[in-house]
Amino acid sequence: MKEKIKKPKTKDIALFAKEWAALLNAGIPATDGLRLLSKRKNRQFITKALKKTEEGHTPAQSFTETALLPPFFCALLRIGELAGTLPNELELAFRYYEQEQEIREKIKTASYYPAGLFIFLIFITLFFLFFVIPSFAELLKEMDIPLPLITEIILSIALFLKAHGILVLLMLLLGMTATTWYFKKDGGKNRDNLLFKSKIMKKLYLIRFQLALSSLLDSGIVLTEALDEVAGVVGNRNARRCIMHFSKELRNGRDFDKILQDNIWTKDDMAGIVEIGMKSGQLAYFLRYNGERLMKEQSENLKRLQKLIEPAMIIIIGLMTAALLFSMLIPVFQAVGNIQ
């Protein structure tokens, strides 16, 4: 049984592009460079392509056939081979995937702390429901202290979870499985629709679109062909549909900036800068500038969102803990009041 080769991570693709470009600039032939790089750890994706290269395929053909690297990377390889600018295309690939990795890391970083607080909230709640409240309620009953409504409700929830916890867990797992199936069916169509409605993700797709397009234009590829290539790398079918529409309209003779102006996705954050780029003859430069500007802006937005979420989660944890504590302390206060 053949061992399944995992696709490399974005940061590994960026590093590979940088290292291969350096070897080519040093005068080492492409195949020899791949042979050297394949000896490094976790470089099976290079080894598989190298075998095809040694059989007579070009590097672009080899990596395309193995389907282990993104289509955009393979497109840059094809351009580099045809134009004789492979080191330059690999440098472009390095910059693009380095920026892509930066975007991913910022999204992860922004979500870690809220996720950690949410998990902590769940553990605190379960600890009170399963251990503290039932024991305390039993003690109050032994002392003939009547339980108020809020304590009775929370105790009922705790007892229900204790008695039917496995059933509740199975229901949650079933719900998660059904949700995962819903978002994965039809090739992830529902997931793509949901993500494209998110302002954050929508802007991230726009950043990816501009950075990828600028890289291809820098390589000398014409705009219509560049749009066709970029459509396959944005990572969302809704965004891909928009880009294919741009390409079609461009072939029909419309101005690129006017096409973008008519689309709600590109109207505010791309159309204006493209108009400047078209008039100045430096479209690739302005696309990269705008993509990097939006990425910086998005990074700041994620930081602000994190700063808003953190205190909100702390307040929620505090309120939940206070509610659970008061559900236990209220009957004690009532009992003390009755004694007095």
mmCIF file of C-alpha atoms in Angstrom:
data_model
loop_
_atom_site.group_PDB
_atom_site.id
_atom_site.type_symbol
_atom_site.label_atom_id
_atom_site.label_comp_id
_atom_site.label_asym_id
_atom_site.label_seq_id
_atom_site.Cartn_x
_atom_site.Cartn_y
_atom_site.Cartn_z
ATOM 1 C CA MET A 1 0.000 0.000 0.000
ATOM 2 C CA LYS A 2 1.416 3.363 -1.052
ATOM 3 C CA GLU A 3 1.940 5.966 1.635
ATOM 4 C CA LYS A 4 -0.319 8.970 1.130
ATOM 5 C CA ILE A 5 1.692 12.163 0.740
ATOM 6 C CA LYS A 6 0.267 15.161 2.558
ATOM 7 C CA LYS A 7 0.019 18.506 0.832
ATOM 8 C CA PRO A 8 2.588 20.976 2.204
ATOM 9 C CA LYS A 9 1.511 23.833 4.452
ATOM 10 C CA THR A 10 1.503 27.391 3.168
ATOM 11 C CA LYS A 11 4.659 28.297 5.107
ATOM 12 C CA ASP A 12 6.452 25.243 3.644
ATOM 13 C CA ILE A 13 5.456 26.264 0.106
ATOM 14 C CA ALA A 14 6.835 29.770 0.702
ATOM 15 C CA LEU A 15 10.117 28.388 2.064
ATOM 16 C CA PHE A 16 10.436 25.914 -0.820
ATOM 17 C CA ALA A 17 9.923 28.699 -3.387
ATOM 18 C CA LYS A 18 12.543 30.888 -1.699
ATOM 19 C CA GLU A 19 15.124 28.086 -1.474
ATOM 20 C CA TRP A 20 14.587 26.889 -5.044
ATOM 21 C CA ALA A 21 14.866 30.457 -6.370
ATOM 22 C CA ALA A 22 18.164 30.887 -4.489
ATOM 23 C CA LEU A 23 19.562 27.670 -6.013
ATOM 24 C CA LEU A 24 18.518 28.720 -9.527
ATOM 25 C CA ASN A 25 20.086 32.162 -9.063
ATOM 26 C CA ALA A 26 23.283 30.395 -7.969
ATOM 27 C CA GLY A 27 23.396 28.636 -11.350
ATOM 28 C CA ILE A 28 22.184 25.193 -10.206
ATOM 29 C CA PRO A 29 19.863 23.526 -12.801
ATOM 30 C CA ALA A 30 16.196 23.152 -11.842
ATOM 31 C CA THR A 31 16.257 19.338 -11.530
ATOM 32 C CA ASP A 32 19.467 19.349 -9.479
ATOM 33 C CA GLY A 33 17.954 21.995 -7.231
ATOM 34 C CA LEU A 34 14.869 19.848 -6.669
ATOM 35 C CA ARG A 35 17.099 16.869 -5.905
ATOM 36 C CA LEU A 36 18.931 18.852 -3.216
ATOM 37 C CA LEU A 37 15.727 20.216 -1.695
ATOM 38 C CA SER A 38 14.040 16.786 -1.663
ATOM 39 C CA LYS A 39 16.603 15.582 0.902
ATOM 40 C CA ARG A 40 15.204 17.941 3.516
ATOM 41 C CA LYS A 41 12.681 16.740 6.117
ATOM 42 C CA ASN A 42 8.981 16.617 5.107
ATOM 43 C CA ARG A 43 9.734 17.212 1.421
ATOM 44 C CA GLN A 44 7.952 14.154 -0.010
ATOM 45 C CA PHE A 45 5.936 16.444 -2.291
ATOM 46 C CA ILE A 46 9.220 17.400 -4.008
ATOM 47 C CA THR A 47 10.382 13.773 -4.257
ATOM 48 C CA LYS A 48 7.199 12.768 -6.072
ATOM 49 C CA ALA A 49 7.534 15.619 -8.582
ATOM 50 C CA LEU A 50 11.270 14.952 -8.975
ATOM 51 C CA LYS A 51 10.577 11.401 -10.218
ATOM 52 C CA LYS A 52 8.404 12.802 -13.009
ATOM 53 C CA THR A 53 10.993 15.469 -13.824
ATOM 54 C CA GLU A 54 13.671 12.786 -14.180
ATOM 55 C CA GLU A 55 11.334 10.958 -16.583
ATOM 56 C CA GLY A 56 11.409 13.975 -18.904
ATOM 57 C CA HIS A 57 8.569 16.179 -17.665
ATOM 58 C CA THR A 58 9.121 19.865 -16.971
ATOM 59 C CA PRO A 59 8.917 20.951 -13.296
ATOM 60 C CA ALA A 60 5.612 22.726 -14.006
ATOM 61 C CA GLN A 61 4.143 19.567 -15.569
ATOM 62 C CA SER A 62 5.491 17.430 -12.724
ATOM 63 C CA PHE A 63 4.026 19.534 -9.920
ATOM 64 C CA THR A 64 0.734 19.949 -11.800
ATOM 65 C CA GLU A 65 0.366 16.170 -12.229
ATOM 66 C CA THR A 66 1.147 15.407 -8.577
ATOM 67 C CA ALA A 67 -1.552 17.928 -7.517
ATOM 68 C CA LEU A 68 0.269 18.518 -4.228
ATOM 69 C CA LEU A 69 0.965 22.218 -4.777
ATOM 70 C CA PRO A 70 -1.696 24.913 -5.347
ATOM 71 C CA PRO A 71 -2.762 25.688 -8.949
ATOM 72 C CA PHE A 72 -1.433 29.239 -8.588
ATOM 73 C CA PHE A 73 2.073 27.977 -7.798
ATOM 74 C CA CYS A 74 1.974 25.663 -10.825
ATOM 75 C CA ALA A 75 0.740 28.551 -13.000
ATOM 76 C CA LEU A 76 3.747 30.639 -11.957
ATOM 77 C CA LEU A 77 6.050 27.706 -12.795
ATOM 78 C CA ARG A 78 4.524 27.447 -16.293
ATOM 79 C CA ILE A 79 4.993 31.181 -16.855
ATOM 80 C CA GLY A 80 8.582 31.008 -15.615
ATOM 81 C CA GLU A 81 9.431 28.113 -17.923
ATOM 82 C CA LEU A 82 7.900 29.784 -20.988
ATOM 83 C CA ALA A 83 9.461 33.200 -20.345
ATOM 84 C CA GLY A 84 12.765 31.916 -18.953
ATOM 85 C CA THR A 85 12.136 33.757 -15.683
ATOM 86 C CA LEU A 86 11.664 30.837 -13.284
ATOM 87 C CA PRO A 87 13.728 32.364 -10.413
ATOM 88 C CA ASN A 88 11.661 35.570 -10.614
ATOM 89 C CA GLU A 89 8.380 33.634 -10.566
ATOM 90 C CA LEU A 90 9.552 31.643 -7.559
ATOM 91 C CA GLU A 91 10.375 34.909 -5.769
ATOM 92 C CA LEU A 92 6.832 36.082 -6.550
ATOM 93 C CA ALA A 93 5.471 32.784 -5.229
ATOM 94 C CA PHE A 94 7.506 33.218 -2.054
ATOM 95 C CA ARG A 95 6.134 36.730 -1.441
ATOM 96 C CA TYR A 96 2.565 35.659 -2.202
ATOM 97 C CA TYR A 97 2.547 32.587 0.061
ATOM 98 C CA GLU A 98 4.403 34.456 2.793
ATOM 99 C CA GLN A 99 1.599 37.039 2.777
ATOM 100 C CA GLU A 100 -0.996 34.261 2.633
ATOM 101 C CA GLN A 101 0.578 32.656 5.713
ATOM 102 C CA GLU A 102 0.558 36.017 7.484
ATOM 103 C CA ILE A 103 -3.182 36.360 6.866
ATOM 104 C CA ARG A 104 -3.868 32.844 8.183
ATOM 105 C CA GLU A 105 -1.755 33.385 11.304
ATOM 106 C CA LYS A 106 -3.539 36.630 12.125
ATOM 107 C CA ILE A 107 -6.937 34.955 11.868
ATOM 108 C CA LYS A 108 -5.777 32.092 14.110
ATOM 109 C CA THR A 109 -4.234 34.450 16.668
ATOM 110 C CA ALA A 110 -7.408 36.527 16.813
ATOM 111 C CA SER A 111 -9.512 33.417 17.528
ATOM 112 C CA TYR A 112 -7.304 31.596 20.083
ATOM 113 C CA TYR A 113 -8.064 33.721 23.159
ATOM 114 C CA PRO A 114 -11.881 33.877 22.735
ATOM 115 C CA ALA A 115 -11.939 30.134 22.025
ATOM 116 C CA GLY A 116 -9.905 29.461 25.177
ATOM 117 C CA LEU A 117 -12.244 31.597 27.293
ATOM 118 C CA PHE A 118 -15.281 29.843 25.817
ATOM 119 C CA ILE A 119 -13.861 26.404 26.677
ATOM 120 C CA PHE A 120 -13.058 27.657 30.191
ATOM 121 C CA LEU A 121 -16.664 28.871 30.543
ATOM 122 C CA ILE A 122 -17.991 25.444 29.553
ATOM 123 C CA PHE A 123 -15.742 23.659 32.080
ATOM 124 C CA ILE A 124 -16.708 26.049 34.907
ATOM 125 C CA THR A 125 -20.412 25.614 34.139
ATOM 126 C CA LEU A 126 -20.180 21.818 33.951
ATOM 127 C CA PHE A 127 -18.162 21.691 37.185
ATOM 128 C CA PHE A 128 -20.864 23.643 39.034
ATOM 129 C CA LEU A 129 -23.729 21.695 37.458
ATOM 130 C CA PHE A 130 -22.288 18.221 38.049
ATOM 131 C CA PHE A 131 -20.502 18.568 41.390
ATOM 132 C CA VAL A 132 -21.134 21.762 43.342
ATOM 133 C CA ILE A 133 -24.858 22.471 42.940
ATOM 134 C CA PRO A 134 -26.190 18.882 43.465
ATOM 135 C CA SER A 135 -24.101 18.472 46.653
ATOM 136 C CA PHE A 136 -25.140 21.872 47.948
ATOM 137 C CA ALA A 137 -28.820 21.282 47.129
ATOM 138 C CA GLU A 138 -28.720 17.933 48.962
ATOM 139 C CA LEU A 139 -27.239 19.663 52.013
ATOM 140 C CA LEU A 140 -29.995 22.305 51.968
ATOM 141 C CA LYS A 141 -32.709 19.640 51.751
ATOM 142 C CA GLU A 142 -31.231 17.822 54.763
ATOM 143 C CA MET A 143 -31.455 21.114 56.663
ATOM 144 C CA ASP A 144 -35.094 21.537 55.516
ATOM 145 C CA ILE A 145 -34.268 24.796 53.756
ATOM 146 C CA PRO A 146 -36.684 25.362 50.831
ATOM 147 C CA LEU A 147 -35.076 25.887 47.447
ATOM 148 C CA PRO A 148 -36.017 29.044 45.478
ATOM 149 C CA LEU A 149 -37.160 28.773 41.863
ATOM 150 C CA ILE A 150 -33.795 29.676 40.277
ATOM 151 C CA THR A 151 -32.010 27.020 42.351
ATOM 152 C CA GLU A 152 -34.687 24.433 41.480
ATOM 153 C CA ILE A 153 -34.299 25.199 37.759
ATOM 154 C CA ILE A 154 -30.500 24.962 37.810
ATOM 155 C CA LEU A 155 -30.668 21.813 39.956
ATOM 156 C CA SER A 156 -33.123 20.233 37.496
ATOM 157 C CA ILE A 157 -30.732 21.002 34.633
ATOM 158 C CA ALA A 158 -27.816 19.528 36.596
ATOM 159 C CA LEU A 159 -29.748 16.345 37.470
ATOM 160 C CA PHE A 160 -30.947 15.961 33.877
ATOM 161 C CA LEU A 161 -27.394 16.271 32.534
ATOM 162 C CA LYS A 162 -26.138 13.840 35.152
ATOM 163 C CA ALA A 163 -28.804 11.280 34.252
ATOM 164 C CA HIS A 164 -28.809 11.777 30.479
ATOM 165 C CA GLY A 165 -25.333 13.207 29.848
ATOM 166 C CA ILE A 166 -24.411 10.516 27.314
ATOM 167 C CA LEU A 167 -27.628 11.138 25.365
ATOM 168 C CA VAL A 168 -26.992 14.900 25.347
ATOM 169 C CA LEU A 169 -23.405 14.293 24.194
ATOM 170 C CA LEU A 170 -24.606 12.011 21.400
ATOM 171 C CA MET A 171 -27.145 14.631 20.315
ATOM 172 C CA LEU A 172 -24.414 17.280 20.236
ATOM 173 C CA LEU A 173 -22.139 15.001 18.197
ATOM 174 C CA LEU A 174 -25.022 14.241 15.830
ATOM 175 C CA GLY A 175 -25.696 17.960 15.446
ATOM 176 C CA MET A 176 -22.019 18.664 14.745
ATOM 177 C CA THR A 177 -21.881 15.822 12.203
ATOM 178 C CA ALA A 178 -25.029 17.088 10.473
ATOM 179 C CA THR A 179 -23.624 20.629 10.375
ATOM 180 C CA THR A 180 -20.314 19.391 8.941
ATOM 181 C CA TRP A 181 -22.161 17.346 6.301
ATOM 182 C CA TYR A 182 -24.325 20.343 5.376
ATOM 183 C CA PHE A 183 -21.311 22.585 4.803
ATOM 184 C CA LYS A 184 -19.346 19.899 2.928
ATOM 185 C CA LYS A 185 -22.104 18.664 0.606
ATOM 186 C CA ASP A 186 -22.076 19.822 -3.023
ATOM 187 C CA GLY A 187 -18.323 20.349 -2.773
ATOM 188 C CA GLY A 188 -18.621 22.883 0.041
ATOM 189 C CA LYS A 189 -21.134 25.124 -1.731
ATOM 190 C CA ASN A 190 -23.029 26.000 1.462
ATOM 191 C CA ARG A 191 -19.764 26.720 3.304
ATOM 192 C CA ASP A 192 -18.609 29.019 0.502
ATOM 193 C CA ASN A 193 -21.946 30.850 0.505
ATOM 194 C CA LEU A 194 -21.744 31.394 4.266
ATOM 195 C CA LEU A 195 -18.105 32.541 4.212
ATOM 196 C CA PHE A 196 -18.743 34.956 1.344
ATOM 197 C CA LYS A 197 -21.416 36.666 3.460
ATOM 198 C CA SER A 198 -18.856 37.327 6.202
ATOM 199 C CA LYS A 199 -17.277 40.792 5.896
ATOM 200 C CA ILE A 200 -13.951 39.530 7.234
ATOM 201 C CA MET A 201 -13.709 36.541 4.885
ATOM 202 C CA LYS A 202 -15.032 38.522 1.924
ATOM 203 C CA LYS A 203 -12.221 41.038 2.344
ATOM 204 C CA LEU A 204 -9.651 38.268 2.779
ATOM 205 C CA TYR A 205 -10.716 36.766 -0.558
ATOM 206 C CA LEU A 206 -10.358 40.228 -2.110
ATOM 207 C CA ILE A 207 -6.837 40.565 -0.677
ATOM 208 C CA ARG A 208 -5.916 37.136 -2.045
ATOM 209 C CA PHE A 209 -7.378 38.058 -5.441
ATOM 210 C CA GLN A 210 -5.349 41.279 -5.702
ATOM 211 C CA LEU A 211 -2.051 39.793 -4.516
ATOM 212 C CA ALA A 212 -2.353 36.813 -6.866
ATOM 213 C CA LEU A 213 -3.377 38.991 -9.815
ATOM 214 C CA SER A 214 -0.493 41.417 -9.237
ATOM 215 C CA SER A 215 1.967 38.496 -9.167
ATOM 216 C CA LEU A 216 0.745 37.180 -12.523
ATOM 217 C CA LEU A 217 0.748 40.637 -14.116
ATOM 218 C CA ASP A 218 4.309 41.154 -12.855
ATOM 219 C CA SER A 219 5.187 37.967 -14.733
ATOM 220 C CA GLY A 220 4.060 39.525 -18.012
ATOM 221 C CA ILE A 221 0.853 37.522 -18.448
ATOM 222 C CA VAL A 222 -2.041 39.485 -20.005
ATOM 223 C CA LEU A 223 -4.944 40.558 -17.794
ATOM 224 C CA THR A 224 -7.619 38.235 -19.224
ATOM 225 C CA GLU A 225 -5.412 35.153 -18.870
ATOM 226 C CA ALA A 226 -4.287 36.292 -15.421
ATOM 227 C CA LEU A 227 -7.921 36.522 -14.308
ATOM 228 C CA ASP A 228 -8.580 32.984 -15.580
ATOM 229 C CA GLU A 229 -5.610 31.685 -13.563
ATOM 230 C CA VAL A 230 -6.478 33.649 -10.414
ATOM 231 C CA ALA A 231 -10.092 32.440 -10.442
ATOM 232 C CA GLY A 232 -8.890 29.006 -9.387
ATOM 233 C CA VAL A 233 -6.849 30.129 -6.379
ATOM 234 C CA VAL A 234 -9.098 32.486 -4.380
ATOM 235 C CA GLY A 235 -10.558 29.552 -2.436
ATOM 236 C CA ASN A 236 -14.260 30.395 -2.748
ATOM 237 C CA ARG A 237 -16.636 29.509 -5.566
ATOM 238 C CA ASN A 238 -18.596 32.772 -5.177
ATOM 239 C CA ALA A 239 -15.403 34.806 -5.565
ATOM 240 C CA ARG A 240 -14.345 32.559 -8.463
ATOM 241 C CA ARG A 241 -17.681 33.187 -10.193
ATOM 242 C CA CYS A 242 -17.170 36.941 -9.842
ATOM 243 C CA ILE A 243 -13.647 36.768 -11.302
ATOM 244 C CA MET A 244 -14.777 34.642 -14.254
ATOM 245 C CA HIS A 245 -17.468 37.263 -14.891
ATOM 246 C CA PHE A 246 -14.773 39.984 -14.840
ATOM 247 C CA SER A 247 -12.779 38.029 -17.437
ATOM 248 C CA LYS A 248 -15.822 37.570 -19.671
ATOM 249 C CA GLU A 249 -16.740 41.265 -19.506
ATOM 250 C CA LEU A 250 -13.127 42.261 -20.194
ATOM 251 C CA ARG A 251 -13.097 40.095 -23.328
ATOM 252 C CA ASN A 252 -16.308 41.838 -24.413
ATOM 253 C CA GLY A 253 -14.393 45.114 -24.485
ATOM 254 C CA ARG A 254 -15.357 46.750 -21.185
ATOM 255 C CA ASP A 255 -12.837 48.634 -19.043
ATOM 256 C CA PHE A 256 -11.576 46.642 -16.069
ATOM 257 C CA ASP A 257 -12.196 49.412 -13.524
ATOM 258 C CA LYS A 258 -15.781 49.883 -14.782
ATOM 259 C CA ILE A 259 -16.427 46.145 -14.452
ATOM 260 C CA LEU A 260 -15.187 46.192 -10.850
ATOM 261 C CA GLN A 261 -17.287 49.279 -10.122
ATOM 262 C CA ASP A 262 -20.453 47.310 -10.987
ATOM 263 C CA ASN A 263 -19.679 44.479 -8.533
ATOM 264 C CA ILE A 264 -20.504 44.911 -4.841
ATOM 265 C CA TRP A 265 -17.484 42.780 -3.808
ATOM 266 C CA THR A 266 -14.918 44.989 -5.579
ATOM 267 C CA LYS A 267 -16.737 48.322 -5.790
ATOM 268 C CA ASP A 268 -15.440 49.986 -2.613
ATOM 269 C CA ASP A 269 -12.010 48.447 -2.002
ATOM 270 C CA MET A 270 -10.618 47.742 -5.467
ATOM 271 C CA ALA A 271 -12.277 49.627 -8.346
ATOM 272 C CA GLY A 272 -10.758 53.032 -7.525
ATOM 273 C CA ILE A 273 -7.180 51.812 -7.176
ATOM 274 C CA VAL A 274 -7.501 49.766 -10.389
ATOM 275 C CA GLU A 275 -8.580 52.904 -12.262
ATOM 276 C CA ILE A 276 -5.403 54.648 -11.058
ATOM 277 C CA GLY A 277 -3.307 51.612 -11.993
ATOM 278 C CA MET A 278 -4.807 51.391 -15.485
ATOM 279 C CA LYS A 279 -4.263 55.089 -16.186
ATOM 280 C CA SER A 280 -0.701 55.070 -14.856
ATOM 281 C CA GLY A 281 0.255 51.818 -16.581
ATOM 282 C CA GLN A 282 1.286 50.306 -13.228
ATOM 283 C CA LEU A 283 -1.664 48.055 -12.474
ATOM 284 C CA ALA A 284 0.417 45.270 -10.889
ATOM 285 C CA TYR A 285 2.115 47.721 -8.506
ATOM 286 C CA PHE A 286 -1.142 49.326 -7.373
ATOM 287 C CA LEU A 287 -2.854 45.943 -6.934
ATOM 288 C CA ARG A 288 -0.026 44.766 -4.678
ATOM 289 C CA TYR A 289 -0.029 48.081 -2.801
ATOM 290 C CA ASN A 290 -3.788 47.904 -2.260
ATOM 291 C CA GLY A 291 -3.705 44.228 -1.268
ATOM 292 C CA GLU A 292 -1.015 44.886 1.337
ATOM 293 C CA ARG A 293 -2.875 47.984 2.572
ATOM 294 C CA LEU A 294 -6.091 46.009 3.005
ATOM 295 C CA MET A 295 -4.185 43.218 4.738
ATOM 296 C CA LYS A 296 -2.756 45.709 7.238
ATOM 297 C CA GLU A 297 -6.207 47.222 7.709
ATOM 298 C CA GLN A 298 -7.723 43.776 8.185
ATOM 299 C CA SER A 299 -5.047 42.935 10.737
ATOM 300 C CA GLU A 300 -5.968 46.043 12.727
ATOM 301 C CA ASN A 301 -9.669 45.140 12.478
ATOM 302 C CA LEU A 302 -8.952 41.644 13.810
ATOM 303 C CA LYS A 303 -6.978 43.129 16.714
ATOM 304 C CA ARG A 304 -9.848 45.499 17.529
ATOM 305 C CA LEU A 305 -12.337 42.631 17.310
ATOM 306 C CA GLN A 306 -10.181 40.576 19.672
ATOM 307 C CA LYS A 307 -10.057 43.476 22.148
ATOM 308 C CA LEU A 308 -13.858 43.688 22.052
ATOM 309 C CA ILE A 309 -14.401 39.942 22.383
ATOM 310 C CA GLU A 310 -12.010 39.456 25.321
ATOM 311 C CA PRO A 311 -13.848 41.689 27.856
ATOM 312 C CA ALA A 312 -17.212 40.467 26.554
ATOM 313 C CA MET A 313 -16.208 36.847 27.225
ATOM 314 C CA ILE A 314 -14.862 37.764 30.682
ATOM 315 C CA ILE A 315 -18.154 39.522 31.516
ATOM 316 C CA ILE A 316 -20.151 36.484 30.331
ATOM 317 C CA ILE A 317 -17.994 34.156 32.460
ATOM 318 C CA GLY A 318 -18.449 36.467 35.443
ATOM 319 C CA LEU A 319 -22.226 36.635 34.989
ATOM 320 C CA MET A 320 -22.544 32.862 34.578
ATOM 321 C CA THR A 321 -20.410 32.203 37.663
ATOM 322 C CA ALA A 322 -22.334 34.817 39.660
ATOM 323 C CA ALA A 323 -25.678 33.290 38.621
ATOM 324 C CA LEU A 324 -24.549 29.828 39.711
ATOM 325 C CA LEU A 325 -23.196 31.123 43.027
ATOM 326 C CA PHE A 326 -26.329 33.140 43.776
ATOM 327 C CA SER A 327 -28.496 30.111 43.030
ATOM 328 C CA MET A 328 -26.731 28.439 45.980
ATOM 329 C CA LEU A 329 -26.436 31.446 48.292
ATOM 330 C CA ILE A 330 -30.019 32.756 47.974
ATOM 331 C CA PRO A 331 -31.562 29.873 49.999
ATOM 332 C CA VAL A 332 -28.870 30.324 52.659
ATOM 333 C CA PHE A 333 -29.651 34.033 52.961
ATOM 334 C CA GLN A 334 -33.382 33.229 53.119
ATOM 335 C CA ALA A 335 -32.805 30.653 55.861
ATOM 336 C CA VAL A 336 -30.719 33.124 57.890
ATOM 337 C CA GLY A 337 -33.448 35.739 57.440
ATOM 338 C CA ASN A 338 -36.125 33.316 58.664
ATOM 339 C CA ILE A 339 -34.076 32.448 61.760
ATOM 340 C CA GLN A 340 -33.708 36.139 62.619
#
